[in-house]
Short mmCIF file of C-alpha atoms in Angstrom, two decimals:
data_model
loop_
_atom_site.label_atom_id
_atom_site.label_comp_id
_atom_site.label_asym_id
_atom_site.label_seq_id
_atom_site.Cartn_x
_atom_site.Cartn_y
_atom_site.Cartn_z
CA UNK A 22 20.82 -32.55 39.65
CA UNK A 23 23.46 -35.06 38.66
CA UNK A 24 27.13 -34.07 38.62
CA UNK A 25 27.26 -34.78 34.88
CA UNK A 26 24.35 -32.45 34.09
CA UNK A 27 25.66 -29.80 36.47
CA UNK A 28 29.12 -29.67 34.87
CA UNK A 29 27.61 -29.87 31.36
CA UNK A 30 25.65 -26.68 32.08
CA UNK A 31 28.37 -24.80 33.97
CA UNK A 32 31.13 -25.59 31.48
CA UNK A 33 29.19 -23.93 28.66
CA UNK A 34 29.33 -20.51 30.35
CA UNK A 35 32.76 -18.92 30.56
CA UNK A 36 32.04 -16.28 33.19
CA UNK A 37 29.08 -17.07 35.44
CA UNK A 38 28.52 -14.09 37.72
CA UNK A 39 25.94 -15.58 40.10
CA UNK A 40 24.38 -18.98 40.72
CA UNK A 41 21.32 -19.54 42.91
CA UNK A 42 21.27 -23.22 43.82
CA UNK A 43 17.66 -23.61 44.85
CA UNK A 44 14.28 -23.89 43.17
CA UNK A 45 11.90 -26.77 43.85
CA UNK A 46 13.22 -28.94 46.70
CA UNK A 47 15.86 -28.79 49.44
CA UNK A 48 19.44 -28.14 48.18
CA UNK A 49 21.08 -29.75 51.21
CA UNK A 50 19.68 -33.12 50.14
CA UNK A 51 22.04 -33.06 47.15
CA UNK A 52 25.03 -35.26 47.93
CA UNK A 53 27.40 -33.35 45.64
CA UNK A 54 26.35 -29.88 46.82
CA UNK A 55 29.71 -28.98 48.45
CA UNK A 56 31.61 -30.08 45.33
CA UNK A 57 29.22 -28.10 43.12
CA UNK A 58 29.81 -24.95 45.16
CA UNK A 59 33.58 -25.42 45.03
CA UNK A 60 33.40 -26.00 41.27
CA UNK A 61 31.62 -22.67 40.86
CA UNK A 62 33.87 -20.78 43.27
CA UNK A 63 36.97 -21.74 41.23
CA UNK A 64 35.35 -19.65 38.49
CA UNK A 65 34.83 -16.65 40.76
CA UNK A 66 31.05 -17.14 40.86
CA UNK A 67 28.86 -15.70 43.63
CA UNK A 68 26.95 -18.69 45.04
CA UNK A 69 23.92 -18.83 47.32
CA UNK A 70 21.05 -21.10 48.19
CA UNK A 71 17.90 -21.15 50.26
CA UNK A 72 17.39 -23.95 52.80
CA UNK A 73 14.60 -24.96 55.16
CA UNK A 74 17.31 -25.44 57.80
CA UNK A 75 16.32 -28.96 58.81
CA UNK A 76 19.70 -30.40 57.73
CA UNK A 77 21.95 -27.81 59.39
CA UNK A 78 23.78 -30.34 61.56
CA UNK A 79 27.15 -29.38 63.07
CA UNK A 80 28.91 -31.97 60.90
CA UNK A 81 28.07 -29.81 57.89
CA UNK A 82 29.35 -26.53 59.33
CA UNK A 83 32.93 -26.85 58.08
CA UNK A 84 31.85 -27.63 54.51
CA UNK A 85 29.41 -24.72 54.42
CA UNK A 86 32.30 -22.39 55.17
CA UNK A 87 35.11 -24.23 53.39
CA UNK A 88 33.26 -24.38 50.06
CA UNK A 89 33.35 -20.59 49.81
CA UNK A 90 29.55 -20.31 49.79
CA UNK A 91 28.68 -16.61 49.73
CA UNK A 92 25.14 -16.56 51.11
CA UNK A 93 22.90 -18.94 53.06
CA UNK A 94 19.20 -18.12 53.26
CA UNK A 95 17.13 -19.93 55.87
CA UNK A 96 13.35 -20.09 55.45
CA UNK A 97 11.89 -20.29 58.95
CA UNK A 98 8.46 -18.70 58.36
CA UNK A 99 7.43 -18.37 62.01
CA UNK A 100 8.64 -16.93 65.32
CA UNK A 101 7.52 -19.82 67.53
CA UNK A 102 7.15 -23.59 67.51
CA UNK A 103 3.34 -23.70 67.43
CA UNK A 104 2.98 -21.35 64.47
CA UNK A 105 5.79 -23.09 62.58
CA UNK A 106 3.97 -26.43 62.95
CA UNK A 107 0.75 -24.89 61.61
CA UNK A 108 2.51 -23.34 58.60
CA UNK A 109 5.01 -26.07 57.79
CA UNK A 110 3.16 -29.11 59.11
CA UNK A 111 6.27 -30.38 60.93
CA UNK A 112 7.76 -29.92 64.39
CA UNK A 113 11.26 -28.81 63.37
CA UNK A 114 11.26 -25.25 64.73
CA UNK A 115 13.40 -25.72 67.83
CA UNK A 116 15.93 -27.83 65.94
CA UNK A 117 16.35 -25.25 63.18
CA UNK A 118 16.70 -22.35 65.63
CA UNK A 119 19.26 -24.33 67.64
CA UNK A 120 21.34 -25.47 64.65
CA UNK A 121 21.37 -22.15 62.79
CA UNK A 122 22.35 -20.44 66.04
CA UNK A 123 25.15 -22.96 66.48
CA UNK A 124 26.32 -22.30 62.93
CA UNK A 125 26.57 -18.53 63.37
CA UNK A 126 28.44 -19.11 66.65
CA UNK A 127 30.80 -21.49 64.82
CA UNK A 128 31.38 -18.86 62.15
CA UNK A 129 32.29 -16.31 64.82
CA UNK A 130 34.61 -18.81 66.50
CA UNK A 131 36.36 -19.55 63.18
CA UNK A 132 36.48 -15.90 62.14
CA UNK A 133 34.46 -16.71 59.01
CA UNK A 134 32.55 -13.87 57.35
CA UNK A 135 30.83 -16.10 54.77
CA UNK A 136 28.37 -17.44 54.06
CA UNK A 137 26.23 -14.44 54.99
CA UNK A 138 23.26 -15.94 56.83
CA UNK A 139 19.77 -14.49 56.52
CA UNK A 140 16.39 -15.49 57.96
CA UNK A 141 13.24 -15.44 55.81
CA UNK A 142 9.58 -15.21 56.74
CA UNK A 143 6.86 -15.66 54.12
CA UNK A 144 4.27 -12.94 54.62
CA UNK A 145 0.95 -14.58 55.48
CA UNK A 146 -2.10 -13.24 57.26
CA UNK A 147 -1.30 -15.77 60.00
CA UNK A 148 2.34 -14.78 60.49
CA UNK A 149 2.92 -11.11 59.69
CA UNK A 150 2.06 -10.02 63.23
CA UNK A 151 5.00 -12.19 64.37
CA UNK A 152 7.47 -10.14 62.35
CA UNK A 153 8.76 -8.05 65.32
CA UNK A 154 9.42 -11.21 67.34
CA UNK A 155 10.89 -12.88 64.25
CA UNK A 156 13.46 -10.07 64.10
CA UNK A 157 14.24 -10.52 67.81
CA UNK A 158 14.62 -14.26 67.24
CA UNK A 159 17.04 -13.66 64.37
CA UNK A 160 19.18 -11.44 66.60
CA UNK A 161 19.26 -14.10 69.31
CA UNK A 162 20.38 -16.63 66.68
CA UNK A 163 23.21 -14.36 65.57
CA UNK A 164 21.54 -13.53 62.26
CA UNK A 165 21.62 -9.87 61.19
CA UNK A 166 19.63 -10.05 57.94
CA UNK A 167 15.85 -10.67 57.89
CA UNK A 168 13.65 -10.74 54.81
CA UNK A 169 9.88 -10.60 54.41
CA UNK A 170 9.10 -12.88 51.46
CA UNK A 171 5.95 -12.31 49.45
CA UNK A 172 3.63 -15.31 49.20
CA UNK A 173 3.55 -17.13 45.85
CA UNK A 174 0.33 -18.83 44.76
CA UNK A 175 -1.59 -19.82 41.65
CA UNK A 176 -5.27 -19.65 40.74
CA UNK A 177 -6.08 -22.93 42.49
CA UNK A 178 -3.94 -22.52 45.56
CA UNK A 179 -2.02 -25.13 47.50
CA UNK A 180 -2.02 -25.51 51.28
CA UNK A 181 -1.45 -22.05 52.81
CA UNK A 182 -0.48 -20.59 49.43
CA UNK A 183 -3.85 -19.04 48.56
CA UNK A 184 -5.17 -15.59 47.75
CA UNK A 185 -6.98 -15.46 51.10
CA UNK A 186 -3.66 -15.67 52.97
CA UNK A 187 -1.83 -13.11 50.85
CA UNK A 188 -0.92 -9.69 52.23
CA UNK A 189 -0.42 -8.10 48.83
CA UNK A 190 -2.91 -5.28 48.19
CA UNK A 191 -4.92 -6.44 51.22
CA UNK A 192 -2.76 -5.42 54.16
CA UNK A 193 -4.84 -4.30 57.16
CA UNK A 194 -3.93 -1.68 59.74
CA UNK A 195 -2.77 -4.17 62.40
CA UNK A 196 -0.54 -5.84 59.82
CA UNK A 197 0.95 -2.53 58.71
CA UNK A 198 1.63 -1.69 62.34
CA UNK A 199 3.39 -5.04 62.80
CA UNK A 200 5.69 -4.27 59.87
CA UNK A 201 6.46 -0.79 61.22
CA UNK A 202 7.13 -2.24 64.69
CA UNK A 203 9.45 -4.83 63.18
CA UNK A 204 11.39 -2.12 61.38
CA UNK A 205 11.85 -0.27 64.67
CA UNK A 206 12.96 -3.47 66.44
CA UNK A 207 15.41 -4.17 63.62
CA UNK A 208 16.96 -0.72 63.90
CA UNK A 209 17.38 -1.10 67.66
CA UNK A 210 19.07 -4.51 67.32
CA UNK A 211 21.26 -3.74 64.32
CA UNK A 212 19.32 -6.13 62.10
CA UNK A 213 18.68 -5.34 58.44
CA UNK A 214 15.01 -5.91 57.55
CA UNK A 215 13.83 -5.74 53.98
CA UNK A 216 11.62 -7.51 51.48
CA UNK A 217 12.33 -9.42 48.31
CA UNK A 218 12.05 -7.09 45.37
CA UNK A 219 11.82 -3.91 47.46
CA UNK A 220 13.93 -1.74 49.74
CA UNK A 221 11.44 -1.84 52.59
CA UNK A 222 8.68 -4.32 53.49
CA UNK A 223 5.71 -1.96 53.26
CA UNK A 224 6.50 -1.07 49.67
CA UNK A 225 6.68 -4.72 48.62
CA UNK A 226 3.03 -5.23 49.57
CA UNK A 227 1.67 -2.46 47.34
CA UNK A 228 0.97 -2.47 43.64
CA UNK A 229 3.59 -0.45 41.74
CA UNK A 230 2.60 -1.01 38.11
CA UNK A 231 -0.38 -2.63 36.37
CA UNK A 232 2.07 -4.08 33.83
CA UNK A 233 4.65 -5.20 36.39
CA UNK A 234 5.76 -8.11 34.21
CA UNK A 235 7.08 -5.67 31.61
CA UNK A 236 9.91 -4.60 33.92
CA UNK A 237 11.24 -8.16 34.29
CA UNK A 238 14.56 -8.77 32.54
CA UNK A 239 15.14 -12.37 33.58
CA UNK A 240 14.71 -13.84 30.07
CA UNK A 241 17.49 -11.50 28.89
CA UNK A 242 19.84 -11.82 31.87
CA UNK A 243 19.70 -15.33 33.32
CA UNK A 244 18.79 -18.96 32.74
CA UNK A 245 17.06 -21.26 35.19
CA UNK A 246 17.28 -25.06 35.07
CA UNK A 247 15.41 -27.69 37.07
CA UNK A 248 17.24 -30.68 38.56
CA UNK A 249 16.39 -32.60 35.40
CA UNK A 250 17.61 -29.96 32.97
CA UNK A 251 14.40 -28.22 31.94
CA UNK A 252 15.02 -24.60 31.04
CA UNK A 253 12.36 -22.39 32.65
CA UNK A 254 11.96 -18.60 32.55
CA UNK A 255 12.60 -18.28 36.31
CA UNK A 256 12.29 -20.10 39.63
CA UNK A 257 8.81 -18.63 40.26
CA UNK A 258 7.17 -20.21 37.20
CA UNK A 259 6.54 -23.65 38.77
CA UNK A 260 4.59 -21.98 41.57
CA UNK A 261 2.58 -19.61 39.39
CA UNK A 262 1.24 -22.05 36.79
CA UNK A 263 0.91 -25.80 36.93
CA UNK A 264 2.35 -28.03 34.22
CA UNK A 265 5.96 -27.64 33.13
CA UNK A 266 4.93 -27.97 29.49
CA UNK A 267 3.36 -24.51 29.74
CA UNK A 268 6.69 -22.74 30.21
CA UNK A 269 9.56 -25.10 29.31
CA UNK A 270 11.97 -23.25 27.03
CA UNK A 271 14.48 -26.02 26.38
CA UNK A 272 16.22 -29.15 27.65
CA UNK A 273 19.85 -28.94 28.79
CA UNK A 274 20.24 -32.71 28.57
CA UNK A 275 19.60 -32.57 24.82
CA UNK A 276 20.51 -29.03 23.72
CA UNK A 277 23.43 -26.66 24.09
CA UNK A 278 22.70 -23.57 26.18
CA UNK A 279 23.37 -21.27 23.24
CA UNK A 280 20.75 -23.10 21.17
CA UNK A 281 18.21 -22.85 24.00
CA UNK A 282 18.96 -19.15 24.63
CA UNK A 283 18.60 -18.23 20.96
CA UNK A 284 15.90 -20.76 20.18
CA UNK A 285 12.33 -20.09 19.07
CA UNK A 286 10.76 -20.83 22.48
CA UNK A 287 12.88 -18.18 24.21
CA UNK A 288 12.34 -15.65 21.42
CA UNK A 289 8.57 -16.06 21.50
CA UNK A 290 8.59 -15.83 25.30
CA UNK A 291 10.58 -12.59 25.29
CA UNK A 292 8.37 -11.01 22.63
CA UNK A 293 5.25 -11.93 24.57
CA UNK A 294 6.69 -10.55 27.82
CA UNK A 295 7.00 -7.11 26.22
CA UNK A 296 3.39 -7.10 25.09
CA UNK A 297 0.06 -6.49 26.80
CA UNK A 298 -0.56 -10.25 26.73
CA UNK A 299 2.41 -11.77 28.60
CA UNK A 300 3.07 -15.51 28.99
CA UNK A 301 0.68 -17.19 31.41
CA UNK A 302 3.16 -17.63 34.32
CA UNK A 303 4.02 -13.91 34.12
CA UNK A 304 0.56 -12.40 33.98
CA UNK A 305 0.33 -11.62 37.69
CA UNK A 306 4.02 -11.14 38.39
CA UNK A 307 4.52 -8.20 40.73
CA UNK A 308 1.03 -8.81 42.09
CA UNK A 309 1.40 -12.23 43.68
CA UNK A 310 5.12 -11.99 44.29
CA UNK A 311 8.06 -9.65 44.00
CA UNK A 312 9.97 -9.05 40.80
#
C-alpha cells in the first residue's frame, strides 16, 4: 500500500483502536512499514502483523521495537526443516528459527516487552502431530505464545489448502492425542497454546453452530482494505472465494470511508449475513476456518 493511500485511510478515522497490517502478501516487504506503524502509534492504536519470518534480519530488530509495534506473529507451520520445505516449498526453516530466536534474545537484552512474539502453525493432516515439538521449538526460540491456525481453503483448493488436508470435523484419534500432548508440553514449559477463534485447540476443530456465519460482527465493527484500496468484508474473503468482484464493498482510492461504510454494497452484505443465505465467502465460515 502506498503512503498516500495509507494516510488517506487512516486520517479519516479519528480513533482507530486496532490495526492488523497483513492480508495477502508479506508486510515486511513494504518499505514504509516502520513509518506506517509509527504513524498509527501516535494515535494510540494497537498494531500487529503476521510475517513469514524470512526477512527478520538483525538490521531490522531496532525498528521492530522502536516503532512501538504491539504484536508480531510468525507463521512457521512446521517443527523441522524437512516438513517446512514440503509445506512451504522453500528451504528457509533454519534461517527463520535462527533470526526469530535472535530477535527475542535482542528484546531481552534491550529490556523490551513489545512486540509480543507468537509462533503459528497451520493445522494440517501432515503437521498436527508435530505440535508438541513445535511448542518445544517455540520455547527454545524464546517465544511463549503458540497458536494452532485453522486451514483456510475454497471449493477448488490450492496447493496444500484443500479439504483433504483439513482437520476440522475430521480429526482422528492420533491427531487429538497430539493436541493434548502439546497442551501438556506447553504447560510444563510456560508456553501459552491456543487456537484462533477458540480458547483451546481441540474446540477450534469442532463444529459449534450450523449457522456460524451469523455470529460474525466484522461488517459492523471493522473495515479491511487491500494494498490497492479495495474494501473487503474481512481478510479471509480472498481465500474463501476467488474473484475480488464477488465481495468488493468499495474503493478507498475513489470513495470516503463513511460513504463505503454506509453504502448499498455494505448494507446488502450485512442484511444477507443475518439471513439463512449468507454472502458466498461467508457460507462456510466457522467450518473451514475460525471466526
